[in-house]
Tab-separated table of C-alpha atoms in Angstrom:
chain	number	residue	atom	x	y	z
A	256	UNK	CA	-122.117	14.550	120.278
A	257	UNK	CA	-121.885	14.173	123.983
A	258	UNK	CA	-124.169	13.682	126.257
A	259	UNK	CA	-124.131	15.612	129.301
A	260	UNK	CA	-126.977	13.539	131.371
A	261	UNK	CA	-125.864	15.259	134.771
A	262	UNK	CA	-124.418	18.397	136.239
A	263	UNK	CA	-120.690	18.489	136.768
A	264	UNK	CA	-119.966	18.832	140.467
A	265	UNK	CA	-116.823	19.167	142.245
A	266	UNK	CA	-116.572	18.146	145.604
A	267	UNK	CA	-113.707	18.896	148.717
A	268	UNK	CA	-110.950	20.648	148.400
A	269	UNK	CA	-111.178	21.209	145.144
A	270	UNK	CA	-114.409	23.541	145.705
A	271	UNK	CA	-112.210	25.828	147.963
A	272	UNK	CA	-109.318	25.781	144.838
A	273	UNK	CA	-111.876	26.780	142.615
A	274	UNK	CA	-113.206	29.676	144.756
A	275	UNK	CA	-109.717	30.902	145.642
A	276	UNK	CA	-108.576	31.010	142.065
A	277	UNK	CA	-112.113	32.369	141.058
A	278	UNK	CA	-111.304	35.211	143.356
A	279	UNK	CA	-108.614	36.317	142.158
A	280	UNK	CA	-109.154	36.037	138.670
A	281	UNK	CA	-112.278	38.574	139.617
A	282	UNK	CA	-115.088	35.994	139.384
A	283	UNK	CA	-114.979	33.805	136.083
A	284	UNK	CA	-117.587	31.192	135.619
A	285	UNK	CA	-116.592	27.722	136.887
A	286	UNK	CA	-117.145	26.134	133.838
A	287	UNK	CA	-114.556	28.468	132.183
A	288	UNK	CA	-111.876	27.510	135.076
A	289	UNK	CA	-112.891	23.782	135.024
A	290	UNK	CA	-111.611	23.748	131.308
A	291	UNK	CA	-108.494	25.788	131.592
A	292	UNK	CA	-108.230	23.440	134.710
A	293	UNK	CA	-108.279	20.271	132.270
A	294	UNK	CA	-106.236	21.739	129.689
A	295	UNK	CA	-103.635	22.759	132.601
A	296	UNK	CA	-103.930	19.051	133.996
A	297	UNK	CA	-102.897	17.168	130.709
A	298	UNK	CA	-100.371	19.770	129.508
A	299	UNK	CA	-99.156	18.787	133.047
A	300	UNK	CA	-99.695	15.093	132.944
A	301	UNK	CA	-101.401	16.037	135.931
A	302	UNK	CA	-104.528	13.848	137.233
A	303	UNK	CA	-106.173	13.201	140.463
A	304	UNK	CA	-109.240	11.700	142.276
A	305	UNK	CA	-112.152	13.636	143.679
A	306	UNK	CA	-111.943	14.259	147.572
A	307	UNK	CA	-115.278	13.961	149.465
A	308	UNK	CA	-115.633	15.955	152.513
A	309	UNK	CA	-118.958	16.477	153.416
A	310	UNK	CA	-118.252	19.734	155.438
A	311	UNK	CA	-117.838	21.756	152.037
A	312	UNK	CA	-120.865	22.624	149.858
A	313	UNK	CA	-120.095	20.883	146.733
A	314	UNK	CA	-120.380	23.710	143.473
A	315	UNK	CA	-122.057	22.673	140.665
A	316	UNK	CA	-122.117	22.833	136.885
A	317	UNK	CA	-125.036	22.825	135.589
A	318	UNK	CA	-125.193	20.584	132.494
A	319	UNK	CA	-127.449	23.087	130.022
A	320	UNK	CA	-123.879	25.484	130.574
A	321	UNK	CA	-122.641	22.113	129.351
A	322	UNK	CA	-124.746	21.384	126.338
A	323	UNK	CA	-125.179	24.826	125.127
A	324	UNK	CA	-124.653	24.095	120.977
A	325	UNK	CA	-122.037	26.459	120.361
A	326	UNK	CA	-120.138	25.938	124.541
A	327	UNK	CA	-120.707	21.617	123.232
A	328	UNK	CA	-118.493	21.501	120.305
A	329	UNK	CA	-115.562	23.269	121.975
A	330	UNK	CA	-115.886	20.719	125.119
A	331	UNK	CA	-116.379	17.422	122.916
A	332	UNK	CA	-113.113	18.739	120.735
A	333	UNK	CA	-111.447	19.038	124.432
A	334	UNK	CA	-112.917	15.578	125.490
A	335	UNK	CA	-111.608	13.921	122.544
A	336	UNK	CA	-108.265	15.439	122.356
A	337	UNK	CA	-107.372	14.485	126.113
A	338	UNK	CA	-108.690	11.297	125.195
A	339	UNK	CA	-106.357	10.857	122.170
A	340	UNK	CA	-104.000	12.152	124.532
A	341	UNK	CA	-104.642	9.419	126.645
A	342	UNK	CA	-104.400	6.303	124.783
A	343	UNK	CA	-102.121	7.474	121.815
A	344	UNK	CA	-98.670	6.020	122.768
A	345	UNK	CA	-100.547	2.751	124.311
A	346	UNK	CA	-102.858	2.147	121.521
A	347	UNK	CA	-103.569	3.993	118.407
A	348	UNK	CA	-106.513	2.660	116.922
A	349	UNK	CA	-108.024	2.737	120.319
A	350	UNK	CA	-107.087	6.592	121.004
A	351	UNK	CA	-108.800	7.629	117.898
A	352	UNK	CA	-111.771	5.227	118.422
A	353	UNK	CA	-112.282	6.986	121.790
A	354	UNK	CA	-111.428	10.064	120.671
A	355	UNK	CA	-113.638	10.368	117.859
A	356	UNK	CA	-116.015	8.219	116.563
A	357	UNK	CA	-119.345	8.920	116.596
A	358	UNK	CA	-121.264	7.087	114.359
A	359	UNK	CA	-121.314	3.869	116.693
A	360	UNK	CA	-120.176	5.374	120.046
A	361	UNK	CA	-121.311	3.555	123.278
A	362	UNK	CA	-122.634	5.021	126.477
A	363	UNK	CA	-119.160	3.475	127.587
A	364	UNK	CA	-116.713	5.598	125.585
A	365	UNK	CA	-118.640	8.795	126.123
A	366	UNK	CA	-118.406	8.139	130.060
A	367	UNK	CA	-114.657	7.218	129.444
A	368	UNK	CA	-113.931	10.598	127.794
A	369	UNK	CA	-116.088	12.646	131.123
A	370	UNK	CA	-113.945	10.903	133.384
A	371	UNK	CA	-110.819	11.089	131.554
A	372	UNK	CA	-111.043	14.996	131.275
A	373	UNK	CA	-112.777	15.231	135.005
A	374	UNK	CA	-109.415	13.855	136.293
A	375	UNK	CA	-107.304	16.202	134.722
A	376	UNK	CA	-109.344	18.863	135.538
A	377	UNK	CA	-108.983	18.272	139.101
A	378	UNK	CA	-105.174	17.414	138.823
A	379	UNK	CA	-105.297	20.666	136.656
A	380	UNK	CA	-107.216	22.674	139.663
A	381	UNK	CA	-104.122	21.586	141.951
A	382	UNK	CA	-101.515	22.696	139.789
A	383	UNK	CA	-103.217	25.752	139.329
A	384	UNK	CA	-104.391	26.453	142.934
A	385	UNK	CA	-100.144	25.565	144.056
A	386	UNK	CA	-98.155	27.714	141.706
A	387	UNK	CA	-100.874	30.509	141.287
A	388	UNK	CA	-102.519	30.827	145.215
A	389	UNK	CA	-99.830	29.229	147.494
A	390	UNK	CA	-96.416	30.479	145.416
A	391	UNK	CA	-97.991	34.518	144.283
A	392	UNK	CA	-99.256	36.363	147.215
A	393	UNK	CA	-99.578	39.312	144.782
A	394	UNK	CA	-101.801	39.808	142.025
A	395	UNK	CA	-99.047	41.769	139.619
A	396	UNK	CA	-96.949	38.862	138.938
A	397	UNK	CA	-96.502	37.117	135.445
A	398	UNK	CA	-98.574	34.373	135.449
A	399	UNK	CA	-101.504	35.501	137.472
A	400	UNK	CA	-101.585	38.499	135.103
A	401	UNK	CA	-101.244	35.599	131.876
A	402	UNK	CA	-104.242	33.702	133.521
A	403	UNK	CA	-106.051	36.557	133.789
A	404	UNK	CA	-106.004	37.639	130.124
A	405	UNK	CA	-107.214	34.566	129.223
A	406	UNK	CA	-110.314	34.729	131.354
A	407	UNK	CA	-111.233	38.266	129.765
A	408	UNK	CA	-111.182	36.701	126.397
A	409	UNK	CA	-113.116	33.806	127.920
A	410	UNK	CA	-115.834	36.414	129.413
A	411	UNK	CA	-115.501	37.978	126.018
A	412	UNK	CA	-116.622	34.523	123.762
A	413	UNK	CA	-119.088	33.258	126.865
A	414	UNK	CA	-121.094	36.931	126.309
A	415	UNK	CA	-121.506	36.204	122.447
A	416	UNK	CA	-122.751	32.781	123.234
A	417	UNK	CA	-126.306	32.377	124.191
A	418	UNK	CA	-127.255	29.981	126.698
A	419	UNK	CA	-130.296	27.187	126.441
């Protein structure tokens, strides 16, 4: 199981991508756009590095959203499939080790997984931010209205789930 030790918290730019796409998707919780935003970032091959400015309030995610039993297994299924994802065409055995094992997993490949998926989350956050804020203007169109759907049924699952 992972181990979420620490809060997630995105920093720069990305904070104002989040809020922008938060807005219009009529307020869904970051942790729900932080993993569309990963899943978005390795379907796009997309990655990127976190940009510190210290004139933006960082947003935070707090790591019991994280750790929440049901919330958990969902995330470490993510984790480990961006990891196999990863490593796959490099190195097999070593895409599934990361990926999956458990039963003697190291502080190291559990921090290798977090970073992995935090760097296509943010590349993710981009991708979204450019072809849903900067190319739409209106909320009507196709894939604003696709995105959207998908946060409902997110809102949907996150009200059966019961938070620590």
């Amino acid at each position: 199981m992972l181990d979420f030790s620490s809060d997630i918290i995105l920093r720069g730019d990305h904070v104002s991508m989040v809020k922008k796409i938060q807005e219009l998707f009529e307020n869904p919780d970051y942790i729900d756009i932080y993993l569309v935003a990963g899943a978005v970032g390795v379907i796009k091959n997309k990655k990127s590095q976190e940009i510190s400015e210290m004139n933006i309030s960082p947003i935070t995610i707090p790591r019991n959203v994280l750790t929440n039993s049901q919330r958990n297994k969902y995330i470490e299924l993510i984790f480990g499939a961006v990891a196999l994802n990863e490593y796959l065409y490099d190195d097999e055995d070593r895409a599934i080790k990361v990926a999956f094992e458990e039963s003697s997993e190291t502080d190291n490949k559990k921090m290798e997984r977090k970073v992995l998926f935090h760097q296509y989350a943010l590349g993710g956050l981009e991708y979204l931010y450019r072809e849903l804020i900067e190319k739409y203007e209106d909320s009507d169109s196709a894939p604003i209205i696709i995105i959207s759907e998908f946060f409902d049924k997110m809102r949907e699952l996150s009200s059966t789930v019961k938070y620590i």
